[in-house]
Amino acid sequence: MANLFGMKGGKMLSILGKVAERMTPELGEAIDADPKLVDVMTEALMLHLDYSRNPFEMSVVQTLDACRRVNEAEAGCNPYWEKIPEKIFTRLATSAPPWPRGRHMYRSLRIRFGEGDEGVAKTFEAHAARIR
């Protein structure tokens, strides 16, 4: 695994110098006593720099499975919910875009119950009832 020792000496010392300028002796002692704190620091940096995976990322299959579960639960008890036919799930499976890059990016499905303004209103009411 690559680490700072793979960098040129001057660059590595420059980075360590910046860390040392901002770190108190007490923090240095804590890291020396508990090396797992380096993992905590590294994970925080990776989150900040957006190197880690989005914790909400789901595959298309997982997304559609969740949608199917909601579809079964809501159809019949939510007066606004129209049961989504399997052909729609098939279309969504083939047309879903890849998960967008970035920690705060998401993918949503476009499903509307009905046409035009009435369809928009009915879709809103169906989802609002589900959320309630």
PDB file of C-alpha atoms in Angstrom, residues 26-130:
ATOM      1  CA  GLU A  26      -1.299  16.556  23.844  1.00  0.00           C
ATOM      2  CA  LEU A  27      -2.787  15.413  20.526  1.00  0.00           C
ATOM      3  CA  GLY A  28       0.596  14.030  19.486  1.00  0.00           C
ATOM      4  CA  GLU A  29       0.803  12.043  22.733  1.00  0.00           C
ATOM      5  CA  ALA A  30      -2.763  10.752  22.223  1.00  0.00           C
ATOM      6  CA  ILE A  31      -1.897   9.541  18.709  1.00  0.00           C
ATOM      7  CA  ASP A  32       1.280   7.900  20.011  1.00  0.00           C
ATOM      8  CA  ALA A  33      -0.762   6.138  22.722  1.00  0.00           C
ATOM      9  CA  ASP A  34      -3.591   5.100  20.345  1.00  0.00           C
ATOM     10  CA  PRO A  35      -2.512   4.591  16.716  1.00  0.00           C
ATOM     11  CA  LYS A  36      -6.185   4.069  15.733  1.00  0.00           C
ATOM     12  CA  LEU A  37      -6.512   7.852  15.951  1.00  0.00           C
ATOM     13  CA  VAL A  38      -4.502   8.054  12.725  1.00  0.00           C
ATOM     14  CA  ASP A  39      -7.298   6.022  11.087  1.00  0.00           C
ATOM     15  CA  VAL A  40      -9.835   8.529  12.423  1.00  0.00           C
ATOM     16  CA  MET A  41      -7.813  11.436  10.990  1.00  0.00           C
ATOM     17  CA  THR A  42      -7.396   9.697   7.636  1.00  0.00           C
ATOM     18  CA  GLU A  43     -11.110   8.850   7.371  1.00  0.00           C
ATOM     19  CA  ALA A  44     -12.039  12.454   8.190  1.00  0.00           C
ATOM     20  CA  LEU A  45      -9.699  13.695   5.459  1.00  0.00           C
ATOM     21  CA  MET A  46     -11.097  11.231   2.932  1.00  0.00           C
ATOM     22  CA  LEU A  47     -14.648  12.370   3.714  1.00  0.00           C
ATOM     23  CA  HIS A  48     -13.610  16.001   3.421  1.00  0.00           C
ATOM     24  CA  LEU A  49     -11.842  15.417   0.116  1.00  0.00           C
ATOM     25  CA  ASP A  50     -14.721  13.296  -1.209  1.00  0.00           C
ATOM     26  CA  TYR A  51     -12.550  10.220  -1.792  1.00  0.00           C
ATOM     27  CA  SER A  52     -14.875   7.852  -0.037  1.00  0.00           C
ATOM     28  CA  ARG A  53     -17.975   6.262  -1.457  1.00  0.00           C
ATOM     29  CA  ASN A  54     -21.355   7.854  -1.002  1.00  0.00           C
ATOM     30  CA  PRO A  55     -22.917   6.095   2.025  1.00  0.00           C
ATOM     31  CA  PHE A  56     -26.350   6.212   0.361  1.00  0.00           C
ATOM     32  CA  GLU A  57     -25.235   4.671  -2.923  1.00  0.00           C
ATOM     33  CA  MET A  58     -27.489   1.858  -4.117  1.00  0.00           C
ATOM     34  CA  SER A  59     -27.341  -0.344  -7.167  1.00  0.00           C
ATOM     35  CA  VAL A  60     -30.170  -0.143  -9.680  1.00  0.00           C
ATOM     36  CA  VAL A  61     -31.336  -3.575  -8.479  1.00  0.00           C
ATOM     37  CA  GLN A  62     -31.419  -2.390  -4.843  1.00  0.00           C
ATOM     38  CA  THR A  63     -33.294   0.770  -5.842  1.00  0.00           C
ATOM     39  CA  LEU A  64     -35.893  -1.162  -7.826  1.00  0.00           C
ATOM     40  CA  ASP A  65     -36.285  -3.774  -5.077  1.00  0.00           C
ATOM     41  CA  ALA A  66     -36.992  -0.974  -2.578  1.00  0.00           C
ATOM     42  CA  CYS A  67     -39.460   0.584  -5.008  1.00  0.00           C
ATOM     43  CA  ARG A  68     -41.197  -2.779  -5.483  1.00  0.00           C
ATOM     44  CA  ARG A  69     -41.566  -3.165  -1.693  1.00  0.00           C
ATOM     45  CA  VAL A  70     -43.132   0.301  -1.427  1.00  0.00           C
ATOM     46  CA  ASN A  71     -45.330  -0.418  -4.436  1.00  0.00           C
ATOM     47  CA  GLU A  72     -46.699  -3.571  -2.780  1.00  0.00           C
ATOM     48  CA  ALA A  73     -47.174  -1.816   0.576  1.00  0.00           C
ATOM     49  CA  GLU A  74     -48.903   1.275  -0.818  1.00  0.00           C
ATOM     50  CA  ALA A  75     -51.101  -0.222  -3.541  1.00  0.00           C
ATOM     51  CA  GLY A  76     -54.433  -0.876  -1.908  1.00  0.00           C
ATOM     52  CA  CYS A  77     -53.992   1.240   1.219  1.00  0.00           C
ATOM     53  CA  ASN A  78     -52.887   4.612  -0.205  1.00  0.00           C
ATOM     54  CA  PRO A  79     -55.807   6.094  -2.181  1.00  0.00           C
ATOM     55  CA  TYR A  80     -53.441   8.107  -4.387  1.00  0.00           C
ATOM     56  CA  TRP A  81     -51.059   5.239  -5.208  1.00  0.00           C
ATOM     57  CA  GLU A  82     -51.511   3.515  -8.552  1.00  0.00           C
ATOM     58  CA  LYS A  83     -49.875   0.100  -8.613  1.00  0.00           C
ATOM     59  CA  ILE A  84     -46.773   0.360 -10.784  1.00  0.00           C
ATOM     60  CA  PRO A  85     -46.825  -2.402 -13.425  1.00  0.00           C
ATOM     61  CA  GLU A  86     -43.803  -4.665 -13.909  1.00  0.00           C
ATOM     62  CA  LYS A  87     -43.191  -3.243 -17.415  1.00  0.00           C
ATOM     63  CA  ILE A  88     -42.344   0.108 -15.744  1.00  0.00           C
ATOM     64  CA  PHE A  89     -39.764  -1.613 -13.518  1.00  0.00           C
ATOM     65  CA  THR A  90     -38.292  -3.254 -16.621  1.00  0.00           C
ATOM     66  CA  ARG A  91     -38.046   0.129 -18.358  1.00  0.00           C
ATOM     67  CA  LEU A  92     -36.482   1.719 -15.267  1.00  0.00           C
ATOM     68  CA  ALA A  93     -33.925  -1.105 -15.028  1.00  0.00           C
ATOM     69  CA  THR A  94     -32.741  -0.466 -18.575  1.00  0.00           C
ATOM     70  CA  SER A  95     -32.873   3.336 -18.475  1.00  0.00           C
ATOM     71  CA  ALA A  96     -31.529   4.155 -15.000  1.00  0.00           C
ATOM     72  CA  PRO A  97     -28.389   6.272 -15.197  1.00  0.00           C
ATOM     73  CA  PRO A  98     -25.255   5.220 -13.317  1.00  0.00           C
ATOM     74  CA  TRP A  99     -24.870   6.510  -9.767  1.00  0.00           C
ATOM     75  CA  PRO A 100     -23.519  10.064 -10.034  1.00  0.00           C
ATOM     76  CA  ARG A 101     -20.051  10.744  -8.649  1.00  0.00           C
ATOM     77  CA  GLY A 102     -19.696  12.685  -5.435  1.00  0.00           C
ATOM     78  CA  ARG A 103     -20.561  12.226  -1.801  1.00  0.00           C
ATOM     79  CA  HIS A 104     -23.721  14.335  -1.971  1.00  0.00           C
ATOM     80  CA  MET A 105     -25.144  13.049  -5.243  1.00  0.00           C
ATOM     81  CA  TYR A 106     -28.217  10.878  -5.617  1.00  0.00           C
ATOM     82  CA  ARG A 107     -30.276   9.084  -8.242  1.00  0.00           C
ATOM     83  CA  SER A 108     -34.061   9.180  -8.247  1.00  0.00           C
ATOM     84  CA  LEU A 109     -36.667   7.374 -10.279  1.00  0.00           C
ATOM     85  CA  ARG A 110     -39.133   9.309 -12.419  1.00  0.00           C
ATOM     86  CA  ILE A 111     -42.555   7.857 -11.862  1.00  0.00           C
ATOM     87  CA  ARG A 112     -45.793   9.806 -12.298  1.00  0.00           C
ATOM     88  CA  PHE A 113     -49.302   8.649 -11.481  1.00  0.00           C
ATOM     89  CA  GLY A 114     -51.357  10.080 -14.312  1.00  0.00           C
ATOM     90  CA  GLU A 115     -50.820  12.753 -16.940  1.00  0.00           C
ATOM     91  CA  GLY A 116     -50.332  16.507 -16.902  1.00  0.00           C
ATOM     92  CA  ASP A 117     -50.990  18.691 -13.868  1.00  0.00           C
ATOM     93  CA  GLU A 118     -53.379  16.132 -12.376  1.00  0.00           C
ATOM     94  CA  GLY A 119     -50.666  13.476 -12.589  1.00  0.00           C
ATOM     95  CA  VAL A 120     -48.172  15.763 -10.868  1.00  0.00           C
ATOM     96  CA  ALA A 121     -50.653  16.492  -8.067  1.00  0.00           C
ATOM     97  CA  LYS A 122     -51.605  12.819  -7.663  1.00  0.00           C
ATOM     98  CA  THR A 123     -47.931  11.776  -7.555  1.00  0.00           C
ATOM     99  CA  PHE A 124     -47.232  14.405  -4.908  1.00  0.00           C
ATOM    100  CA  GLU A 125     -50.192  13.272  -2.806  1.00  0.00           C
ATOM    101  CA  ALA A 126     -49.159   9.604  -3.126  1.00  0.00           C
ATOM    102  CA  HIS A 127     -45.645  10.341  -1.903  1.00  0.00           C
ATOM    103  CA  ALA A 128     -46.801  12.735   0.820  1.00  0.00           C
ATOM    104  CA  ALA A 129     -49.156  10.028   2.123  1.00  0.00           C
ATOM    105  CA  ARG A 130     -46.281   7.521   2.063  1.00  0.00           C
TER     106      ARG A 130
END
